[in-house]
Amino acid sequence: MLIKNRTPEIAEILQNEAVRLRKQVYGNEVFLRGLIEISNYCKNGCYYCGINCANKECNRYRLTEEEILNCAIEGYKIGFRTIVLQGGEDNFFTDEVVCDIIRKIKKNCPETAITLSLGERTKESYQKLYEAGADRYLLRHETADKAHYERLHPEKMSFENRMNCLKNLKEIGFATGCGFMVGSPYQTEENLAKDLKFIEEFQPQMCGIGPFIPQKNTVFANEEKGTAELTTYLLSIIRIIKPNILLPATTALNTIEEDGRVMGILAGANVIMPNLSPKTAREKYNLYDGKAISGEESAEEVKKLEKTMEKIGYRVVYNRGDMREYRKEDENGSI
Ligand code: SAH
């Protein structure tokens, strides 16, 4: 099997093919998303996550509507044309509150796409957010294996509901993103094969993957972290499975490797999500230990990021960065 029997030679072949496909669809362009972490209050108890409700050590915060809008405007001025609102499942953010924020961002930041990453909600709720103007929704499936899902989440949460949410998001018309952690506790190669199969069948527009990193106040505090080697390997495979997918080089990858961004892009990723949250929020949005929050991880340093990308032959672009079409007939028999 492709994962179990991987070798550096196979990794290189897959990487070359992934890069060839990404260049065919997106050239050397790297899309940016400005990430705003709106709240670390969460009603869920995901065992891996540092902001889960059982963590009494977590210093909770919630940005005000005004703060969120100001971050978005700041990002807009820097040049971002996609704003991502991510947070724990915080009951404060009702449909009404989120819809209001969406409309205000749309009004103040013309031509900007809004991506939401606010967890599981009802279909009616997703519909309202979509009608208010949200364009995309990220909801990692976390694992495509039900038994594995149940080992990562408390009983209250259900694999079926997560999958159902993803289906609903797609039906409504959101550009939808799924994804999973690499090297999460109890994960087997078979689980990963299922994740890849799921991506192939579900055909998401986006897919977020990054290594699992333990957080000290969670039940998985002493588990092993995932590796950059397997993460980049899987990034290449995902690019090959769906050549036009929007695929970020994630903060988690950049946290375990100093040049994680570069490694991700060179493996076939085409999106980077710098952090636009206020400094204090960045520190408190502790999904895992040691989260990279400064340097090129922060939106203020996009100039540096531009240079880093240039050095490896890529170019940061300031547009919405929507998914493009992939046409097989464009292949000119190059393999
Ligand atoms: N509440 C939202 C956003 C979750 S945070 C939701 O449910 O979708 C975004 C992602 O961070 C999660 O989907 C998870 O895959 C990842 N994450 C959480 N804890 C992590 C950890 N310890 N290591 C690596 N990634 C983690």
Coordinates of C-alpha atoms and ligand atoms in Angstrom, one line a residue:
M1 CA 0.0 0.0 0.0
L2 CA 1.1 3.5 -0.9
I3 CA 1.3 4.7 2.7
K4 CA 2.7 1.7 4.5
N5 CA 5.4 0.9 1.9
R6 CA 6.5 4.4 1.2
T7 CA 10.1 5.1 0.4
P8 CA 12.0 8.4 -0.3
E9 CA 12.0 7.4 -3.9
I10 CA 8.2 7.0 -4.1
A11 CA 7.8 10.2 -2.1
E12 CA 9.8 12.0 -4.8
I13 CA 7.9 10.6 -7.7
L14 CA 4.6 11.6 -6.0
Q15 CA 5.9 15.0 -5.1
N16 CA 7.0 15.7 -8.7
E17 CA 3.6 14.7 -10.0
A18 CA 1.8 16.8 -7.4
V19 CA 3.9 19.8 -8.3
R20 CA 3.4 19.3 -12.0
L21 CA -0.4 19.1 -11.5
R22 CA -0.5 22.2 -9.2
K23 CA 1.5 24.2 -11.8
Q24 CA -0.9 23.1 -14.5
V25 CA -3.9 24.4 -12.6
Y26 CA -2.4 27.3 -10.5
G27 CA 0.9 28.0 -12.1
N28 CA 3.3 29.2 -9.4
E29 CA 0.7 31.2 -7.5
V30 CA 0.2 31.0 -3.8
F31 CA -3.1 32.1 -2.4
L32 CA -3.4 33.8 0.9
R33 CA -6.2 33.7 3.6
G34 CA -6.3 36.0 6.6
L35 CA -7.2 33.9 9.6
I36 CA -9.1 35.5 12.5
E37 CA -9.5 33.3 15.6
I38 CA -12.8 34.8 16.9
S39 CA -13.2 32.8 20.1
N40 CA -11.7 29.9 22.1
Y41 CA -14.9 29.2 24.0
C42 CA -16.1 25.8 23.0
K43 CA -18.9 23.5 24.0
N44 CA -17.1 20.4 22.7
G45 CA -14.7 18.1 24.3
C46 CA -12.5 16.9 21.5
Y47 CA -9.7 15.0 23.2
Y48 CA -6.9 16.3 21.1
C49 CA -7.8 20.0 21.2
G50 CA -6.4 22.5 23.7
I51 CA -9.5 24.7 23.7
N52 CA -11.9 21.8 24.5
C53 CA -14.4 22.6 27.3
A54 CA -12.8 20.3 29.8
N55 CA -9.6 22.3 29.9
K56 CA -9.8 24.5 32.9
E57 CA -6.4 26.0 32.3
C58 CA -7.5 27.5 29.1
N59 CA -7.6 31.3 29.3
R60 CA -10.9 32.1 27.4
Y61 CA -11.5 35.0 25.2
R62 CA -14.0 36.1 22.6
L63 CA -13.5 38.9 20.1
T64 CA -16.2 41.6 19.8
E65 CA -17.9 42.2 16.6
E66 CA -16.0 45.4 16.3
E67 CA -12.6 43.7 16.9
I68 CA -13.4 41.1 14.2
L69 CA -14.4 43.8 11.7
N70 CA -11.3 45.8 12.5
C71 CA -9.1 42.7 11.9
A72 CA -10.8 42.1 8.6
I73 CA -10.3 45.7 7.5
E74 CA -6.7 45.5 8.5
G75 CA -6.3 42.4 6.5
Y76 CA -8.1 44.0 3.5
K77 CA -5.6 46.9 3.6
I78 CA -2.7 44.5 3.6
G79 CA -4.2 42.9 0.5
F80 CA -6.1 39.8 1.7
R81 CA -9.1 39.0 -0.4
T82 CA -10.2 36.0 1.7
I83 CA -11.0 36.3 5.4
V84 CA -11.4 33.1 7.5
L85 CA -13.4 33.3 10.7
Q86 CA -12.5 30.3 12.9
G87 CA -13.4 29.5 16.5
G88 CA -14.5 27.0 19.0
E89 CA -18.2 26.2 19.1
D90 CA -19.2 29.2 21.1
N91 CA -23.0 29.7 21.7
F92 CA -22.5 33.4 21.7
F93 CA -22.0 33.3 17.9
T94 CA -25.7 32.7 17.0
D95 CA -26.8 32.9 13.4
E96 CA -27.8 36.4 13.9
V97 CA -24.5 37.5 15.3
V98 CA -22.4 35.7 12.6
C99 CA -24.7 36.9 9.7
D100 CA -24.3 40.4 10.9
I101 CA -20.5 40.1 11.0
I102 CA -20.5 38.5 7.5
R103 CA -22.6 41.4 6.1
K104 CA -20.4 44.0 7.7
I105 CA -17.2 42.4 6.3
K106 CA -18.7 42.1 2.9
K107 CA -19.7 45.8 3.0
N108 CA -16.3 47.1 4.2
C109 CA -14.1 44.7 2.2
P110 CA -15.4 44.5 -1.3
E111 CA -14.5 41.5 -3.5
T112 CA -13.5 39.5 -0.4
A113 CA -14.4 35.9 0.1
I114 CA -15.5 34.8 3.6
T115 CA -14.6 31.4 4.8
L116 CA -16.2 30.1 8.1
S117 CA -14.7 27.5 10.3
L118 CA -17.1 27.4 13.2
G119 CA -17.8 23.7 13.6
E120 CA -21.0 21.8 13.5
R121 CA -24.3 23.7 13.1
T122 CA -27.8 22.7 11.7
K123 CA -28.5 22.8 8.0
E124 CA -30.8 25.8 8.6
S125 CA -28.0 27.6 10.3
Y126 CA -25.5 26.9 7.5
Q127 CA -28.2 28.1 5.0
K128 CA -28.6 31.4 6.8
L129 CA -24.8 32.0 6.9
Y130 CA -24.6 31.2 3.2
E131 CA -27.4 33.6 2.4
A132 CA -25.8 36.3 4.5
G133 CA -22.8 36.1 2.1
A134 CA -20.4 33.5 3.4
D135 CA -18.6 31.7 0.5
R136 CA -16.7 28.8 1.9
Y137 CA -16.8 26.6 5.0
L138 CA -14.0 24.5 6.5
L139 CA -15.0 21.6 8.7
R140 CA -12.3 18.9 8.9
H141 CA -13.9 15.5 9.1
E142 CA -10.9 14.6 11.4
T143 CA -11.0 10.9 10.4
A144 CA -13.1 9.0 7.9
D145 CA -13.2 5.9 10.2
K146 CA -16.1 5.8 12.7
A147 CA -14.3 3.8 15.3
H148 CA -11.3 6.1 15.1
Y149 CA -13.5 9.1 15.3
E150 CA -15.0 7.7 18.5
R151 CA -11.6 7.4 20.1
L152 CA -10.8 11.0 19.4
H153 CA -14.1 12.5 20.6
P154 CA -16.4 12.1 23.6
E155 CA -19.6 10.1 23.3
K156 CA -21.7 13.3 22.8
M157 CA -20.2 13.9 19.4
S158 CA -21.0 11.8 16.5
F159 CA -19.2 10.7 13.3
E160 CA -22.5 10.7 11.4
N161 CA -23.3 14.2 12.4
R162 CA -19.9 15.5 11.3
M163 CA -20.2 13.8 7.9
N164 CA -23.8 15.0 7.6
C165 CA -22.7 18.6 8.2
L166 CA -20.2 18.3 5.4
K167 CA -22.8 16.9 3.1
N168 CA -25.2 19.8 4.0
L169 CA -22.5 22.4 3.5
K170 CA -21.9 21.1 0.0
E171 CA -25.6 20.8 -0.9
I172 CA -26.2 24.4 0.2
G173 CA -23.5 25.6 -2.2
F174 CA -20.5 26.4 0.1
A175 CA -17.1 25.8 -1.3
T176 CA -16.5 23.1 1.3
G177 CA -13.3 22.0 3.0
C178 CA -12.7 18.7 4.9
G179 CA -9.4 17.5 6.4
F180 CA -7.7 15.5 9.1
M181 CA -4.7 15.5 11.5
V182 CA -1.7 13.4 10.5
G183 CA -0.5 11.1 13.3
S184 CA -3.5 11.6 15.6
P185 CA -3.6 9.1 18.4
Y186 CA -4.7 5.5 17.4
Q187 CA -4.5 6.5 13.7
T188 CA -3.6 3.5 11.4
E189 CA -2.5 3.5 7.8
E190 CA -5.9 2.0 7.0
N191 CA -7.5 5.1 8.6
L192 CA -5.5 7.3 6.4
A193 CA -6.4 5.3 3.3
K194 CA -10.0 5.9 4.3
D195 CA -9.4 9.6 4.6
L196 CA -7.9 9.6 1.1
K197 CA -10.8 7.6 -0.3
F198 CA -13.3 10.0 1.4
I199 CA -11.6 13.0 -0.3
E200 CA -11.8 11.2 -3.6
E201 CA -15.5 10.5 -3.2
F202 CA -16.6 13.7 -1.5
Q203 CA -14.7 16.0 -3.9
P204 CA -14.2 18.9 -1.5
Q205 CA -13.0 22.2 -2.8
M206 CA -10.5 22.5 0.0
C207 CA -8.7 20.2 2.4
G208 CA -6.8 21.1 5.5
I209 CA -4.2 18.6 6.9
G210 CA -1.5 19.1 9.4
P211 CA 0.4 17.0 12.0
F212 CA -1.3 16.2 15.3
I213 CA 0.6 18.1 18.0
P214 CA -0.1 17.3 21.7
Q215 CA -1.4 20.0 24.0
K216 CA -0.3 19.7 27.6
N217 CA -3.8 20.0 29.2
T218 CA -5.5 17.4 27.1
V219 CA -5.9 13.7 27.6
F220 CA -3.5 13.3 24.7
A221 CA -0.8 15.3 26.3
N222 CA 1.7 12.5 26.2
E223 CA 0.9 11.2 22.8
E224 CA 3.4 11.3 19.9
K225 CA 3.2 14.1 17.5
G226 CA 2.7 13.6 13.7
T227 CA 5.6 14.0 11.3
A228 CA 6.3 16.5 8.6
E229 CA 7.5 13.6 6.4
L230 CA 4.1 11.9 6.4
T231 CA 2.2 15.2 6.2
T232 CA 4.0 16.3 3.1
Y233 CA 3.7 12.8 1.6
L234 CA -0.1 13.0 2.0
L235 CA -0.3 16.6 0.7
S236 CA 1.2 15.3 -2.6
I237 CA -1.2 12.4 -2.8
I238 CA -4.2 14.7 -2.1
R239 CA -3.0 17.0 -4.9
I240 CA -2.8 14.0 -7.3
I241 CA -6.3 12.8 -6.2
K242 CA -7.8 16.2 -6.9
P243 CA -5.4 18.4 -9.0
N244 CA -7.4 21.6 -8.5
I245 CA -8.1 21.3 -4.8
L246 CA -7.3 24.3 -2.5
L247 CA -4.6 22.9 -0.2
P248 CA -3.0 24.9 2.6
A249 CA 0.4 24.5 4.0
T250 CA -0.9 24.7 7.6
T251 CA 0.2 26.4 10.8
A252 CA 0.6 23.0 12.5
L253 CA 3.1 21.9 9.8
N254 CA 4.9 25.2 10.3
T255 CA 4.9 24.6 14.0
I256 CA 6.8 21.3 13.9
E257 CA 9.2 22.4 11.2
E258 CA 10.8 25.8 10.9
D259 CA 10.2 25.9 7.1
G260 CA 7.0 24.0 7.2
R261 CA 5.4 26.5 4.8
V262 CA 8.0 25.9 2.2
M263 CA 7.9 22.1 2.6
G264 CA 4.1 22.2 2.2
I265 CA 4.2 24.3 -0.9
L266 CA 6.9 22.2 -2.4
A267 CA 4.8 19.1 -1.7
G268 CA 1.9 20.5 -3.7
A269 CA 0.0 22.9 -1.4
N270 CA -1.1 26.2 -2.9
V271 CA -2.6 28.1 0.1
I272 CA -1.1 29.8 3.1
M273 CA -3.2 31.2 6.0
P274 CA -1.4 34.0 7.9
N275 CA -2.8 35.0 11.2
L276 CA -4.8 38.3 11.5
S277 CA -6.0 37.8 15.0
P278 CA -5.0 40.4 17.7
K279 CA -1.8 39.3 19.4
T280 CA -3.5 38.4 22.7
A281 CA -6.0 36.2 20.9
R282 CA -3.3 34.3 19.0
E283 CA -1.6 33.3 22.2
K284 CA -4.9 32.1 23.8
Y285 CA -6.0 30.1 20.7
N286 CA -4.0 27.2 21.9
L287 CA -5.2 24.2 19.9
Y288 CA -1.8 22.6 20.5
D289 CA 1.5 23.5 22.3
G290 CA 4.1 25.8 20.7
K291 CA 1.7 27.1 18.0
A292 CA 3.7 29.3 15.5
I293 CA 2.2 32.8 15.8
S294 CA 5.0 35.1 14.8
G295 CA 7.2 35.7 11.8
E296 CA 5.7 34.7 8.5
E297 CA 2.9 33.1 10.4
S298 CA 1.5 36.6 11.1
A299 CA -0.3 38.7 8.5
E300 CA 2.0 41.7 9.2
E301 CA 4.9 39.8 7.7
V302 CA 3.5 39.0 4.3
K303 CA 6.4 40.8 2.6
K304 CA 8.8 38.3 4.2
L305 CA 6.5 35.5 3.1
E306 CA 6.5 36.9 -0.4
K307 CA 10.3 36.7 -0.5
T308 CA 10.4 33.2 1.0
M309 CA 8.0 32.1 -1.8
E310 CA 10.0 33.9 -4.4
K311 CA 13.2 32.0 -3.3
I312 CA 11.5 28.7 -4.1
G313 CA 10.0 29.9 -7.4
Y314 CA 6.5 30.7 -6.2
R315 CA 4.5 34.0 -6.1
V316 CA 2.1 35.2 -3.5
V317 CA -1.0 36.7 -5.1
Y318 CA -3.6 39.0 -3.7
N319 CA -6.9 37.8 -5.0
R320 CA -9.8 35.7 -3.7
G321 CA -8.1 32.6 -4.7
D322 CA -11.1 30.6 -5.8
M323 CA -10.8 27.0 -7.0
R324 CA -10.0 26.7 -10.7
E325 CA -11.1 24.2 -13.2
Y326 CA -8.9 21.2 -14.0
R327 CA -9.3 19.9 -17.5
K328 CA -7.7 16.6 -18.3
E329 CA -7.5 17.5 -22.0
D330 CA -5.0 20.2 -21.0
E331 CA -2.6 17.4 -20.4
N332 CA -0.1 17.4 -23.3
G333 CA 1.1 13.9 -22.9
S334 CA 3.8 15.0 -20.5
I335 CA 3.9 11.7 -18.6
Ligands
SAH1 N1 -14.3 24.3 16.0 C1 -14.0 24.3 14.6 C2 -12.6 24.7 14.4 C3 -11.6 23.7 15.0 S1 -10.0 24.2 15.1 C4 -14.3 23.0 14.1 O1 -14.8 22.1 14.8 O2 -14.2 22.8 12.9 C5 -9.4 23.7 13.5 C6 -8.7 22.3 13.4 O3 -7.5 22.3 14.3 C7 -9.5 21.1 13.9 O4 -10.4 20.7 12.9 C8 -8.4 20.1 14.1 O5 -8.2 19.2 13.0 C9 -7.1 20.9 14.4 N2 -6.6 20.6 15.7 C10 -7.2 20.7 16.9 N3 -6.3 20.3 17.9 C11 -5.2 20.0 17.3 C12 -3.9 19.4 17.8 N4 -3.7 19.1 19.0 N5 -2.9 19.2 16.8 C13 -3.1 19.5 15.6 N6 -4.3 20.0 15.0 C14 -5.3 20.2 15.9

